[in-house]
GROMACS .gro file of C-alpha atoms in nm:
model
  283
    1UNK     CA    1   6.417  -3.532  11.258
    2UNK     CA    2   6.374  -3.159  11.201
    3UNK     CA    3   6.747  -2.918  11.247
    4UNK     CA    4   6.772  -2.525  11.252
    5UNK     CA    5   7.018  -2.279  11.337
    6UNK     CA    6   6.985  -1.965  11.418
    7UNK     CA    7   7.281  -1.694  11.422
    8UNK     CA    8   7.402  -1.543  11.755
    9UNK     CA    9   7.331  -1.221  11.860
   10UNK     CA   10   7.609  -0.942  11.857
   11UNK     CA   11   7.689  -0.972  12.217
   12UNK     CA   12   7.626  -0.581  12.383
   13UNK     CA   13   7.205  -0.574  12.308
   14UNK     CA   14   7.019  -0.800  12.519
   15UNK     CA   15   6.668  -0.742  12.315
   16UNK     CA   16   6.841  -0.904  12.024
   17UNK     CA   17   6.984  -1.246  12.252
   18UNK     CA   18   6.613  -1.186  12.378
   19UNK     CA   19   6.410  -1.289  12.158
   20UNK     CA   20   6.611  -1.454  11.903
   21UNK     CA   21   6.608  -1.744  12.223
   22UNK     CA   22   6.268  -1.704  12.256
   23UNK     CA   23   6.243  -1.800  11.907
   24UNK     CA   24   6.475  -2.067  11.915
   25UNK     CA   25   6.285  -2.257  12.152
   26UNK     CA   26   5.988  -2.243  12.055
   27UNK     CA   27   6.034  -2.342  11.736
   28UNK     CA   28   6.246  -2.640  11.925
   29UNK     CA   29   5.913  -2.701  12.139
   30UNK     CA   30   5.714  -2.725  11.772
   31UNK     CA   31   5.997  -2.948  11.598
   32UNK     CA   32   5.941  -3.189  11.910
   33UNK     CA   33   5.607  -3.325  11.804
   34UNK     CA   34   5.560  -3.145  11.429
   35UNK     CA   35   5.535  -3.324  11.115
   36UNK     CA   36   5.706  -3.140  10.849
   37UNK     CA   37   5.909  -2.843  10.822
   38UNK     CA   38   5.610  -2.613  10.670
   39UNK     CA   39   5.423  -2.606  11.027
   40UNK     CA   40   5.720  -2.531  11.195
   41UNK     CA   41   5.798  -2.238  10.985
   42UNK     CA   42   5.397  -2.108  10.986
   43UNK     CA   43   5.466  -2.073  11.394
   44UNK     CA   44   5.820  -1.938  11.341
   45UNK     CA   45   5.592  -1.634  11.195
   46UNK     CA   46   5.316  -1.676  11.334
   47UNK     CA   47   5.567  -1.505  11.650
   48UNK     CA   48   5.757  -1.276  11.468
   49UNK     CA   49   5.434  -1.127  11.334
   50UNK     CA   50   5.291  -1.105  11.758
   51UNK     CA   51   5.648  -1.000  11.786
   52UNK     CA   52   5.623  -0.743  11.557
   53UNK     CA   53   5.274  -0.613  11.614
   54UNK     CA   54   5.408  -0.591  12.087
   55UNK     CA   55   5.715  -0.414  11.962
   56UNK     CA   56   5.505  -0.125  11.799
   57UNK     CA   57   5.299  -0.071  12.028
   58UNK     CA   58   5.528  -0.110  12.292
   59UNK     CA   59   5.772   0.226  12.107
   60UNK     CA   60   5.438   0.370  12.051
   61UNK     CA   61   5.384   0.372  12.479
   62UNK     CA   62   5.765   0.484  12.467
   63UNK     CA   63   5.717   0.782  12.288
   64UNK     CA   64   5.374   0.864  12.467
   65UNK     CA   65   5.531   0.831  12.799
   66UNK     CA   66   5.853   1.002  12.681
   67UNK     CA   67   5.707   1.346  12.512
   68UNK     CA   68   5.426   1.372  12.824
   69UNK     CA   69   5.789   1.333  13.082
   70UNK     CA   70   5.928   1.555  12.819
   71UNK     CA   71   5.699   1.839  12.852
   72UNK     CA   72   5.618   1.845  13.191
   73UNK     CA   73   6.067   1.902  13.287
   74UNK     CA   74   6.086   2.136  13.011
   75UNK     CA   75   5.749   2.279  13.021
   76UNK     CA   76   5.500   2.196  12.774
   77UNK     CA   77   5.403   2.611  12.645
   78UNK     CA   78   5.719   2.667  12.529
   79UNK     CA   79   5.865   2.506  12.191
   80UNK     CA   80   6.183   2.198  12.266
   81UNK     CA   81   6.479   2.118  12.078
   82UNK     CA   82   6.652   1.772  12.082
   83UNK     CA   83   6.968   1.596  11.986
   84UNK     CA   84   6.982   1.196  11.876
   85UNK     CA   85   7.265   0.971  11.873
   86UNK     CA   86   7.360   0.677  11.592
   87UNK     CA   87   6.940   0.546  11.455
   88UNK     CA   88   6.686   0.471  11.657
   89UNK     CA   89   6.432   0.485  11.452
   90UNK     CA   90   6.139   0.290  11.223
   91UNK     CA   91   6.434   0.140  11.026
   92UNK     CA   92   6.637   0.002  11.324
   93UNK     CA   93   6.299  -0.066  11.561
   94UNK     CA   94   5.962  -0.250  11.371
   95UNK     CA   95   5.862   0.068  11.277
   96UNK     CA   96   5.823   0.351  11.508
   97UNK     CA   97   6.122   0.406  11.746
   98UNK     CA   98   6.226   0.433  12.079
   99UNK     CA   99   6.430   0.792  12.072
  100UNK     CA  100   6.324   0.874  11.806
  101UNK     CA  101   5.971   0.776  11.860
  102UNK     CA  102   5.957   1.000  12.204
  103UNK     CA  103   6.070   1.281  11.904
  104UNK     CA  104   5.771   1.164  11.670
  105UNK     CA  105   5.542   1.199  11.932
  106UNK     CA  106   5.709   1.555  12.016
  107UNK     CA  107   5.631   1.597  11.647
  108UNK     CA  108   5.303   1.503  11.663
  109UNK     CA  109   5.171   1.681  11.998
  110UNK     CA  110   5.310   1.969  11.814
  111UNK     CA  111   5.570   2.065  12.091
  112UNK     CA  112   5.897   1.949  11.848
  113UNK     CA  113   6.134   2.314  11.755
  114UNK     CA  114   6.341   2.109  11.552
  115UNK     CA  115   6.518   1.720  11.548
  116UNK     CA  116   6.911   1.750  11.529
  117UNK     CA  117   7.096   1.428  11.505
  118UNK     CA  118   7.436   1.288  11.509
  119UNK     CA  119   7.639   1.136  11.200
  120UNK     CA  120   7.688   0.869  11.465
  121UNK     CA  121   8.080   0.816  11.236
  122UNK     CA  122   8.264   0.615  11.186
  123UNK     CA  123   7.896   0.446  11.016
  124UNK     CA  124   7.719   0.717  10.955
  125UNK     CA  125   7.389   0.562  11.113
  126UNK     CA  126   7.273   0.857  11.205
  127UNK     CA  127   7.308   1.065  10.882
  128UNK     CA  128   7.257   0.771  10.655
  129UNK     CA  129   6.946   0.574  10.851
  130UNK     CA  130   6.770   0.882  11.116
  131UNK     CA  131   6.810   1.216  10.887
  132UNK     CA  132   6.658   1.025  10.643
  133UNK     CA  133   6.386   0.906  10.834
  134UNK     CA  134   6.305   1.309  10.955
  135UNK     CA  135   6.302   1.461  10.601
  136UNK     CA  136   6.107   1.128  10.555
  137UNK     CA  137   5.816   1.269  10.835
  138UNK     CA  138   5.861   1.584  10.766
  139UNK     CA  139   6.053   1.670  11.086
  140UNK     CA  140   6.175   1.972  11.153
  141UNK     CA  141   6.528   1.863  11.187
  142UNK     CA  142   6.925   1.929  11.147
  143UNK     CA  143   7.251   1.727  11.089
  144UNK     CA  144   7.504   1.813  11.218
  145UNK     CA  145   7.900   1.640  11.293
  146UNK     CA  146   7.991   1.405  11.612
  147UNK     CA  147   8.200   1.671  11.680
  148UNK     CA  148   7.969   2.011  11.679
  149UNK     CA  149   7.703   1.846  11.970
  150UNK     CA  150   7.934   2.046  12.244
  151UNK     CA  151   7.924   2.346  11.996
  152UNK     CA  152   7.532   2.321  11.991
  153UNK     CA  153   7.408   2.258  12.339
  154UNK     CA  154   7.646   2.589  12.419
  155UNK     CA  155   7.508   2.823  12.163
  156UNK     CA  156   7.169   2.702  12.361
  157UNK     CA  157   6.999   2.524  12.001
  158UNK     CA  158   6.905   2.247  12.241
  159UNK     CA  159   6.677   2.205  12.546
  160UNK     CA  160   6.727   1.813  12.621
  161UNK     CA  161   6.940   1.493  12.428
  162UNK     CA  162   6.712   1.196  12.376
  163UNK     CA  163   6.903   0.856  12.298
  164UNK     CA  164   6.845   0.501  12.284
  165UNK     CA  165   6.982   0.200  12.490
  166UNK     CA  166   7.133  -0.120  12.345
  167UNK     CA  167   7.165  -0.307  12.763
  168UNK     CA  168   7.063  -0.125  13.031
  169UNK     CA  169   7.260  -0.282  13.386
  170UNK     CA  170   7.070  -0.316  13.707
  171UNK     CA  171   7.189   0.032  13.889
  172UNK     CA  172   7.098   0.222  13.506
  173UNK     CA  173   7.460   0.223  13.366
  174UNK     CA  174   7.339   0.218  12.964
  175UNK     CA  175   7.541   0.065  12.676
  176UNK     CA  176   7.505   0.247  12.349
  177UNK     CA  177   7.617   0.328  11.996
  178UNK     CA  178   8.013   0.488  12.095
  179UNK     CA  179   7.970   0.865  12.145
  180UNK     CA  180   7.668   0.828  12.361
  181UNK     CA  181   7.927   0.883  12.681
  182UNK     CA  182   8.054   1.191  12.485
  183UNK     CA  183   7.719   1.338  12.452
  184UNK     CA  184   7.639   1.251  12.817
  185UNK     CA  185   7.864   1.484  12.969
  186UNK     CA  186   7.864   1.778  12.692
  187UNK     CA  187   7.485   1.772  12.829
  188UNK     CA  188   7.582   1.766  13.276
  189UNK     CA  189   7.829   2.062  13.173
  190UNK     CA  190   7.589   2.250  12.984
  191UNK     CA  191   7.334   2.122  13.248
  192UNK     CA  192   7.106   1.986  13.001
  193UNK     CA  193   6.927   1.668  13.074
  194UNK     CA  194   7.025   1.319  12.923
  195UNK     CA  195   6.720   1.071  12.842
  196UNK     CA  196   6.722   0.707  12.760
  197UNK     CA  197   6.488   0.545  12.528
  198UNK     CA  198   6.428   0.190  12.563
  199UNK     CA  199   6.209  -0.100  12.584
  200UNK     CA  200   6.207  -0.254  12.960
  201UNK     CA  201   6.359  -0.579  12.709
  202UNK     CA  202   6.671  -0.379  12.738
  203UNK     CA  203   6.693  -0.404  13.118
  204UNK     CA  204   6.934  -0.722  13.192
  205UNK     CA  205   6.948  -0.743  13.564
  206UNK     CA  206   7.176  -1.009  13.581
  207UNK     CA  207   7.434  -0.730  13.519
  208UNK     CA  208   7.515  -0.450  13.849
  209UNK     CA  209   7.645  -0.267  13.649
  210UNK     CA  210   7.809  -0.150  13.322
  211UNK     CA  211   8.157  -0.282  13.405
  212UNK     CA  212   7.969  -0.621  13.347
  213UNK     CA  213   7.855  -0.505  12.963
  214UNK     CA  214   8.014  -0.655  12.711
  215UNK     CA  215   8.141  -0.415  12.417
  216UNK     CA  216   8.226  -0.574  12.055
  217UNK     CA  217   8.508  -0.389  11.887
  218UNK     CA  218   8.412  -0.321  11.515
  219UNK     CA  219   8.609  -0.387  11.231
  220UNK     CA  220   8.955  -0.115  11.153
  221UNK     CA  221   8.780  -0.026  10.763
  222UNK     CA  222   8.538   0.165  10.944
  223UNK     CA  223   8.808   0.453  11.095
  224UNK     CA  224   9.049   0.330  10.798
  225UNK     CA  225   8.805   0.364  10.449
  226UNK     CA  226   8.596   0.618  10.306
  227UNK     CA  227   8.196   0.577  10.382
  228UNK     CA  228   8.234   0.391  10.668
  229UNK     CA  229   8.482   0.142  10.547
  230UNK     CA  230   8.266   0.038  10.214
  231UNK     CA  231   8.510   0.326  10.035
  232UNK     CA  232   8.886   0.354   9.950
  233UNK     CA  233   9.131   0.367  10.208
  234UNK     CA  234   9.233   0.771  10.382
  235UNK     CA  235   9.425   0.600  10.686
  236UNK     CA  236   9.759   0.545  10.661
  237UNK     CA  237   9.871   0.215  10.569
  238UNK     CA  238   9.975   0.069  10.933
  239UNK     CA  239   9.800   0.259  11.171
  240UNK     CA  240   9.663   0.063  11.472
  241UNK     CA  241   9.273   0.040  11.486
  242UNK     CA  242   9.098   0.074  11.775
  243UNK     CA  243   8.683   0.086  11.727
  244UNK     CA  244   8.444  -0.051  11.978
  245UNK     CA  245   8.046  -0.063  11.844
  246UNK     CA  246   7.929   0.134  12.207
  247UNK     CA  247   8.047   0.277  12.561
  248UNK     CA  248   7.875   0.362  12.848
  249UNK     CA  249   7.717   0.611  13.016
  250UNK     CA  250   7.686   0.627  13.382
  251UNK     CA  251   7.363   0.651  13.558
  252UNK     CA  252   7.484   0.956  13.723
  253UNK     CA  253   7.469   1.149  13.361
  254UNK     CA  254   7.149   1.046  13.290
  255UNK     CA  255   6.824   1.209  13.383
  256UNK     CA  256   6.532   0.929  13.320
  257UNK     CA  257   6.491   0.619  13.149
  258UNK     CA  258   6.187   0.609  12.876
  259UNK     CA  259   6.018   0.229  12.874
  260UNK     CA  260   5.729   0.145  12.759
  261UNK     CA  261   5.568   0.102  13.144
  262UNK     CA  262   5.645   0.479  13.180
  263UNK     CA  263   5.940   0.627  13.320
  264UNK     CA  264   6.190   0.548  13.588
  265UNK     CA  265   6.340   0.884  13.782
  266UNK     CA  266   6.576   0.888  14.028
  267UNK     CA  267   6.549   0.717  14.376
  268UNK     CA  268   6.730   0.846  14.592
  269UNK     CA  269   7.047   1.151  14.612
  270UNK     CA  270   7.273   0.958  14.529
  271UNK     CA  271   7.158   0.998  14.188
  272UNK     CA  272   7.088   0.614  14.170
  273UNK     CA  273   6.806   0.390  14.016
  274UNK     CA  274   6.566   0.120  14.099
  275UNK     CA  275   6.522  -0.098  13.794
  276UNK     CA  276   6.460  -0.322  13.978
  277UNK     CA  277   6.150  -0.235  14.179
  278UNK     CA  278   5.984   0.035  13.890
  279UNK     CA  279   5.961  -0.327  13.707
  280UNK     CA  280   5.854  -0.496  13.996
  281UNK     CA  281   5.581  -0.255  14.042
  282UNK     CA  282   5.485  -0.238  13.687
  283UNK     CA  283   5.373  -0.627  13.631
   0.00000   0.00000   0.00000
């Protein structure tokens, strides 16, 4: 008998567990009739490659829908500057990106003035990864400290915030990299639009709100040591650490949710999303 061991995905990201479950079920079904391990590996590889193709197509659709929607909302005649957080590009997806895919689409459409990216402490996914992608693609971009975001908005240098999502509850509450909630509050205060860009696989209709989303905590070393925990200790020995990897942004702070199926907008005056209805209509 052939056995396969699958690692569990991190708890917050629903699409990672969804992909892992699909592959695990496929391998289990194939193993029931397969004569050797090689044929099972081949089925696994073909399925993974198909996921790759589908993910790139979905990301490009997200980028297209998002760019078109932002231009309508902000005015297609003006140059658009946006702020993003963490990494949602080709290094985080299969090759194009979600929130960064929208930025790529705005840039290719000739309407992006500048992309601002946060450093995304404490592990610096923004300065290490997003900044690299923006420079690589020759997209006009500026890196800022996480704590400079509100000042950037107050100075009028950015018109919208666009972030990714690890899990979206049925009401639109969204879990994303820690610091996203801060940005949504600042955006609300400055009258700025705040967008979430994610595939429908990031939507978890089994959770009525963000209160049910499990938030993982990362190693204290990320805060105690430099270089996101990889360098020398900089904090005082003996200090306690709280290092959540994600936070939850309430739906009422989100302008719209951009997916590969289209853009989910608010369905009533109370500012809630009818995500279930959107998905059913999009099928």
